[in-house]
PDB file of C-alpha atoms in Angstrom:
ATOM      1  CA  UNK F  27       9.233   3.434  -8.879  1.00 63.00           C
ATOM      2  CA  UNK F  28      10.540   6.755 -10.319  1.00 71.00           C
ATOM      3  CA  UNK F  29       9.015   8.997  -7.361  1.00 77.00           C
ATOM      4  CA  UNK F  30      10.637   6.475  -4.940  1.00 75.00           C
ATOM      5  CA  UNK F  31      14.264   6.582  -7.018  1.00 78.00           C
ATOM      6  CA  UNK F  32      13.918  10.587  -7.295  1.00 79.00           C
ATOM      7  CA  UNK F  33      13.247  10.581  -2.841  1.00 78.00           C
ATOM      8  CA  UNK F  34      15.827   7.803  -2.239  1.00 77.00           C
ATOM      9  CA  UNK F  35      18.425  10.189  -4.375  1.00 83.00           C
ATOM     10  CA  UNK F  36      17.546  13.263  -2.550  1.00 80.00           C
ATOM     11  CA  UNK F  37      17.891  11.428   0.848  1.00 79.00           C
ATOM     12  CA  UNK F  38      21.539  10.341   0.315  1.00 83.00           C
ATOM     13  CA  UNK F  39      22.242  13.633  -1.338  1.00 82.00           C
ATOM     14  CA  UNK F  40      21.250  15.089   2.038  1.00 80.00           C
ATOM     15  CA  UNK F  41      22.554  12.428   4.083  1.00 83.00           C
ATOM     16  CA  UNK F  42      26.019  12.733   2.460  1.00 84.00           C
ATOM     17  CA  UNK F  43      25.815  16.658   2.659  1.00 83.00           C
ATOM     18  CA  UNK F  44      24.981  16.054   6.452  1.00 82.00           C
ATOM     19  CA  UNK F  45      27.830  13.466   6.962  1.00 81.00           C
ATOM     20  CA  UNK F  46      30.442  16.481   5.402  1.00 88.00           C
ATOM     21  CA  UNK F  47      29.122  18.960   7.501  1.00 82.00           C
ATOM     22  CA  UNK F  48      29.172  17.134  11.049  1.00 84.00           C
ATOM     23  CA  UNK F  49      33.055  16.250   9.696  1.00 84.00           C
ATOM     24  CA  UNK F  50      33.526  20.034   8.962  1.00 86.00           C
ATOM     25  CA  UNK F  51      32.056  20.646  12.576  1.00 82.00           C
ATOM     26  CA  UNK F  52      34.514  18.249  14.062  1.00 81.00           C
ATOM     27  CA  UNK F  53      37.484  19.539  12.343  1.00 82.00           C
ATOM     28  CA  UNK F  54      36.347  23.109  13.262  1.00 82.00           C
ATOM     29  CA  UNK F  55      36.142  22.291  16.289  1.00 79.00           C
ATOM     30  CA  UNK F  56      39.937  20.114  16.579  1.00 79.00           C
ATOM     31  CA  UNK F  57      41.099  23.500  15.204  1.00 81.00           C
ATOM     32  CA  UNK F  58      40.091  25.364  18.134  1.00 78.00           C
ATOM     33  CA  UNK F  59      41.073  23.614  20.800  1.00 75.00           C
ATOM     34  CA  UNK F  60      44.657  23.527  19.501  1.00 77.00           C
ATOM     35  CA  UNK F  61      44.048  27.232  18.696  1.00 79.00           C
ATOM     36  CA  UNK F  62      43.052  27.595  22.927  1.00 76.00           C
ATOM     37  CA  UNK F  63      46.161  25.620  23.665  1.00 73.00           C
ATOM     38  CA  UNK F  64      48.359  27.661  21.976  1.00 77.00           C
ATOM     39  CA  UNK F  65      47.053  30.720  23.362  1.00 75.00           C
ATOM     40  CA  UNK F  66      47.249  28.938  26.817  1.00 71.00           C
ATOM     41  CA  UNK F  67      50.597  27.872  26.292  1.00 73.00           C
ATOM     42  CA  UNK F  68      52.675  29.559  23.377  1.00 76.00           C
ATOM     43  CA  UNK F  69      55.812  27.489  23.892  1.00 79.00           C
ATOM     44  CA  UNK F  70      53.851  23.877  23.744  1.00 75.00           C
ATOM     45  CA  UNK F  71      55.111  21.336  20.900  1.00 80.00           C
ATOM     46  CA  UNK F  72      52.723  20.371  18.169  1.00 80.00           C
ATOM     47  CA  UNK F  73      52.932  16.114  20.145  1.00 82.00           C
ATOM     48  CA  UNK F  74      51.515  17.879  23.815  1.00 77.00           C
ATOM     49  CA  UNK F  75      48.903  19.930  21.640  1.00 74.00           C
ATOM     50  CA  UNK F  76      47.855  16.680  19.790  1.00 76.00           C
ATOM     51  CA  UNK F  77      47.754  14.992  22.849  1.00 77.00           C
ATOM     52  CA  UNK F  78      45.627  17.380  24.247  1.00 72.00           C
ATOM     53  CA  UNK F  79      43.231  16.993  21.436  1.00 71.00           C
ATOM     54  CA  UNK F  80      43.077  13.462  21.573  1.00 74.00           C
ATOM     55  CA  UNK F  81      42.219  13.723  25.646  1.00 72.00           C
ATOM     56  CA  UNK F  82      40.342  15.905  25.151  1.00 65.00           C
ATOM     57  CA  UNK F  83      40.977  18.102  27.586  1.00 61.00           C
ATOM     58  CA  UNK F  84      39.906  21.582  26.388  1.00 61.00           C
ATOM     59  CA  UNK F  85      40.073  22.991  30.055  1.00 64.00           C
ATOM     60  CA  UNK F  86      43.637  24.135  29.662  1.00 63.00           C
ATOM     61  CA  UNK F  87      42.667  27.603  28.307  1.00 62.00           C
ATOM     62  CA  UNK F  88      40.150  28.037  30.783  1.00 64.00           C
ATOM     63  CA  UNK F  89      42.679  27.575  33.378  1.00 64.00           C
ATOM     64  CA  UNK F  90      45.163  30.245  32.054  1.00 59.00           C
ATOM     65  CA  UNK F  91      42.324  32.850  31.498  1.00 57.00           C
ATOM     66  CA  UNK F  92      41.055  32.454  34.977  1.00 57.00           C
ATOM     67  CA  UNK F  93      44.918  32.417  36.240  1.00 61.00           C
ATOM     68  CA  UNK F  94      45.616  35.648  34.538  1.00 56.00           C
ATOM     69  CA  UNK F  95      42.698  37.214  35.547  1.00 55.00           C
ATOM     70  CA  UNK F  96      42.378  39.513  32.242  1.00 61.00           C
ATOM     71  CA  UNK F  97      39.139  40.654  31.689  1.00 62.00           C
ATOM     72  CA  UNK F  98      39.742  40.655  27.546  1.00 66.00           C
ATOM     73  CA  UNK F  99      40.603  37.160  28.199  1.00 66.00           C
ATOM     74  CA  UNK F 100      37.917  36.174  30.260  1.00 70.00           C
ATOM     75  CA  UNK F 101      35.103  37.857  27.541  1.00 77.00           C
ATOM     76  CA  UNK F 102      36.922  35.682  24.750  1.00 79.00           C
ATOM     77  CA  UNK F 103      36.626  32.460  26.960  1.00 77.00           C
ATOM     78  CA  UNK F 104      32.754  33.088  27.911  1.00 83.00           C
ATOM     79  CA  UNK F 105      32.821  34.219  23.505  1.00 84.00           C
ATOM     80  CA  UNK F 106      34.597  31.191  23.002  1.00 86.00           C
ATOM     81  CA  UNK F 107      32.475  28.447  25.209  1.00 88.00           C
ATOM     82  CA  UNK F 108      29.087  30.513  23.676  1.00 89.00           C
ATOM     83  CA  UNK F 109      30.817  29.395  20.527  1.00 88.00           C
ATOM     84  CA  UNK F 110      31.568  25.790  21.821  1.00 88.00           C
ATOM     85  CA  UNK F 111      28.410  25.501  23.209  1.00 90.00           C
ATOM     86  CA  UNK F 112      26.627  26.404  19.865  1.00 90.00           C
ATOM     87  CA  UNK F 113      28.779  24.391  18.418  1.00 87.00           C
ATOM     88  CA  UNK F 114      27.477  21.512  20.139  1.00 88.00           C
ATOM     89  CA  UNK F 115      23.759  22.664  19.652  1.00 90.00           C
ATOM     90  CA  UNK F 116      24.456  22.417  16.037  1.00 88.00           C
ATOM     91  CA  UNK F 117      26.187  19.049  15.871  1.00 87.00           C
ATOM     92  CA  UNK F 118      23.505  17.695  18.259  1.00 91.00           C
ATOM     93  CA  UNK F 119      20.949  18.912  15.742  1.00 89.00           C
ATOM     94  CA  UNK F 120      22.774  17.610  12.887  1.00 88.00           C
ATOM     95  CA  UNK F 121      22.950  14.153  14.947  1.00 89.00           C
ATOM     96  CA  UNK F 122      19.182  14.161  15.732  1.00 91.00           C
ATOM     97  CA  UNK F 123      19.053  15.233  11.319  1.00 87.00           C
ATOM     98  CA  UNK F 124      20.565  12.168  10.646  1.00 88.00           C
ATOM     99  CA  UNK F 125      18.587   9.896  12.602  1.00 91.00           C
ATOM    100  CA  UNK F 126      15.479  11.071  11.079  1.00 89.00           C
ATOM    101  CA  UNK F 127      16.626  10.457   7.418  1.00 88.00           C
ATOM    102  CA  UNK F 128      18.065   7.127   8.585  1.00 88.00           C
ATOM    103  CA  UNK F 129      14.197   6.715   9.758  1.00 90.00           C
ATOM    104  CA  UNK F 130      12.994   8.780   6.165  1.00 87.00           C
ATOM    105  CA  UNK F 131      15.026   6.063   4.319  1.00 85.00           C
ATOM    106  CA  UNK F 132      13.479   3.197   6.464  1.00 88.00           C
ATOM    107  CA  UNK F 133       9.909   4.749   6.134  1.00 86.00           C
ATOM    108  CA  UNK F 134      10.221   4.813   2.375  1.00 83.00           C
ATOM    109  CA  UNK F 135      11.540   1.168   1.864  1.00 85.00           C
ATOM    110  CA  UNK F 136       9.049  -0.410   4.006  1.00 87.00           C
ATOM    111  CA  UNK F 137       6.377   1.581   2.111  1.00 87.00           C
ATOM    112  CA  UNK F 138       7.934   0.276  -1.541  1.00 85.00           C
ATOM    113  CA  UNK F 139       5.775  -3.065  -1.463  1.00 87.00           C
ATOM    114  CA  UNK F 140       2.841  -0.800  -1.628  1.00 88.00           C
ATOM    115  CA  UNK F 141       3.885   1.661  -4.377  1.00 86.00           C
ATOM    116  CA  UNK F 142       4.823  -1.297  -6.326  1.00 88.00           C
ATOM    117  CA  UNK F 143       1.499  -2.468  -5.558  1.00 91.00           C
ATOM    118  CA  UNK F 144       0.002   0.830  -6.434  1.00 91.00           C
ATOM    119  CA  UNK F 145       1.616   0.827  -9.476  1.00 91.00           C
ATOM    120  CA  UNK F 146       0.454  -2.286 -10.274  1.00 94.00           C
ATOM    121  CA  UNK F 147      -3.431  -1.593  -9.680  1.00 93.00           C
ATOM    122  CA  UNK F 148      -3.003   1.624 -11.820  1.00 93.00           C
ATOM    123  CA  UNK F 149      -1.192  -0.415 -15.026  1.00 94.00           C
ATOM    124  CA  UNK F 150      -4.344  -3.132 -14.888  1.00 94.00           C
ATOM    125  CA  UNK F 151      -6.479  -0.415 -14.215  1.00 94.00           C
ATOM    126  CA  UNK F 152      -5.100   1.095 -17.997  1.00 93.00           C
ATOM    127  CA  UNK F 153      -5.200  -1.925 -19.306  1.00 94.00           C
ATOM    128  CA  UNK F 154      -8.571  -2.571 -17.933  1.00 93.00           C
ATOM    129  CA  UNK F 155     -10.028   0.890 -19.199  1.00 92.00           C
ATOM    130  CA  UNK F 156      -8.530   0.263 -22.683  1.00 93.00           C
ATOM    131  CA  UNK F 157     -10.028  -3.352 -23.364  1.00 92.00           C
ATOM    132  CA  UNK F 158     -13.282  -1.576 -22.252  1.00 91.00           C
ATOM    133  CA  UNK F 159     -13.003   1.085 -24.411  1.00 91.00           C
ATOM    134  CA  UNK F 160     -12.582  -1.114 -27.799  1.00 93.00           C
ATOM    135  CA  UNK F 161     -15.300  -3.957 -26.190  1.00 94.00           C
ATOM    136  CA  UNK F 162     -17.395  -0.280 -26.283  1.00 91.00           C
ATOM    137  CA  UNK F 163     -16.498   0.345 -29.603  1.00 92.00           C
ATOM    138  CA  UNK F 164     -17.420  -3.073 -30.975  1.00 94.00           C
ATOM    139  CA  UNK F 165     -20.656  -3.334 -29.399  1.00 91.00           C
ATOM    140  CA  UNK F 166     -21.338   0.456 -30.879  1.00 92.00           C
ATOM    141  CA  UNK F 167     -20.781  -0.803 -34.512  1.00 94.00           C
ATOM    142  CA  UNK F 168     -22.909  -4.278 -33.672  1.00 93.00           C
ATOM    143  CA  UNK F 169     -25.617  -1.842 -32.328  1.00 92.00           C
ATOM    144  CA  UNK F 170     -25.928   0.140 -35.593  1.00 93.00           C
ATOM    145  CA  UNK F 171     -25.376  -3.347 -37.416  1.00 94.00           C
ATOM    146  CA  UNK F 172     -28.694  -4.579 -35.785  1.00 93.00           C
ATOM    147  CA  UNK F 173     -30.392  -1.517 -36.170  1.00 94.00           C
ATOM    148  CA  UNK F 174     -29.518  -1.043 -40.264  1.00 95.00           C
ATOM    149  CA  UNK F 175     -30.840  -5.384 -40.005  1.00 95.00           C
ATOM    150  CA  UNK F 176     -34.072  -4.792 -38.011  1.00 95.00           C
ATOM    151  CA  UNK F 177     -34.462  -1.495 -40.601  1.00 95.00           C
ATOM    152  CA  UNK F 178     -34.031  -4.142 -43.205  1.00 95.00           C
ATOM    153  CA  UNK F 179     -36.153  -6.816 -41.976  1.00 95.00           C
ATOM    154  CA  UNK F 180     -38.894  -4.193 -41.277  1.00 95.00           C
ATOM    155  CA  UNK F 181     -39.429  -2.741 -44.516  1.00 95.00           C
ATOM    156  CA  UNK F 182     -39.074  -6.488 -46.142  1.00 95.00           C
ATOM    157  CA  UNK F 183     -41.784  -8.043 -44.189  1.00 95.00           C
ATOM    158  CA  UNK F 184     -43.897  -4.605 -44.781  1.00 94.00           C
ATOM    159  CA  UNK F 185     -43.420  -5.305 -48.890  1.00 95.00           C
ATOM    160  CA  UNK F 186     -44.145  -8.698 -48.076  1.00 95.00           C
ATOM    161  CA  UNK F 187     -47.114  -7.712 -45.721  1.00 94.00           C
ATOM    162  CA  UNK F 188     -48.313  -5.351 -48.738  1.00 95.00           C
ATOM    163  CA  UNK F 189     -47.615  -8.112 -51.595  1.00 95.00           C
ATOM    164  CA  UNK F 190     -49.979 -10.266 -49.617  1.00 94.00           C
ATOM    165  CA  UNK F 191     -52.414  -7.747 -48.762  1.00 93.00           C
ATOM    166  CA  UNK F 192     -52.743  -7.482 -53.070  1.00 95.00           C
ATOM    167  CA  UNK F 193     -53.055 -10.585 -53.779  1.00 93.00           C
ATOM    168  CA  UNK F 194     -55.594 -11.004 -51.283  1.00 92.00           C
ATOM    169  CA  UNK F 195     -57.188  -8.176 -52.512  1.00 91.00           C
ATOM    170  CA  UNK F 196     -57.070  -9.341 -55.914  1.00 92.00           C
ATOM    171  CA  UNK F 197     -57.836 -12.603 -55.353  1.00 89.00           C
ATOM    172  CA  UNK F 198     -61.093 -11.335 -53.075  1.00 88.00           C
ATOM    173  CA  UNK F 199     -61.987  -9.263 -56.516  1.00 87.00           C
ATOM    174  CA  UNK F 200     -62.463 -11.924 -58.483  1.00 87.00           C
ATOM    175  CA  UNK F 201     -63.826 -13.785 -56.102  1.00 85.00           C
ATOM    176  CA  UNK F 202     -66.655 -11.215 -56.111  1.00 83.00           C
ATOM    177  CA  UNK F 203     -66.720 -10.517 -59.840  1.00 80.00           C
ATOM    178  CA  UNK F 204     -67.254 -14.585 -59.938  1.00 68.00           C
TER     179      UNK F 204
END
């Protein structure tokens, strides 16, 4: 359960750092088209260049470049749409980033059941190992019990064996001496 907290954290630590860049991108990039208009048109009110943002309709400064044919103006507009265009690799990338953490995330909680599980086996599996190990333990000390008992038993029934052998032996003496 802990590995699949510490993963889930780390996912919407990057999900959330993903979600601020892509909004970063798309601020970035609001920026520079209202940058481009005002370049295209210096005299335009802040309602046509928000207008133009909300359409938008980025084409504007392309159209001015081309019109005034000025060759530092046309390398900043191909600089400019490399930019854009890059741009767009990046939030595409970050798009495609979030879909696979959205399928990370959905990987990990349809894979919880068997963690749980997992976990599960491995805590009977302790439990398990440590009943065995005292059952062990106990059947060590009953195993030197009947040893020191079959010790005892032995060397009883060999005084006994020996008592009897005497008597008979005694008993077979005076028998003979009779």
């Amino acid at each position: 359960m802990g590995q699949y907290n510490f993963v889930l954290q780390k996912l919407q630590a990057v999900t959330k750092s993903f979600l601020q860049v892509q909004n970063e991108i798309k601020l970035s990039k609001r920026d520079q088209i209202a940058r481009q208009y005002k370049i295209a048109r210096p005299n335009a009110s802040e309602e046509e260049i928000q207008q133009a943002i909300d359409s938008g309709r980025t084409d504007i400064f392309n159209e001015v470049m081309l019109s005034s044919r000025i060759a530092d103006g046309q390398r900043i507009l191909g600089a400019v749409q490399d930019r854009q265009r890059e741009l767009n690799k990046v939030l595409e990338s970050m798009t495609q980033l979030q879909e696979i953490m959205l399928e990370m995330n959905t990987l990990i909680n349809n894979q919880q059941p068997m963690i749980d599980e997992t976990e599960t086996a491995i805590d009977n599996t302790i439990t398990n190992v440590e009943g065995g190990v005292t059952q062990l333990s106990e059947a060590n000390k009953s195993a030197i019990k009947a040893r020191r008992t079959k010790w005892i038993i032995f060397w009883i029934l060999l005084v006994v064996v020996i008592i009897v052998a005497i008597i008979v032996a005694i008993e077979v003496l005076k028998n003979k001496s009779n």
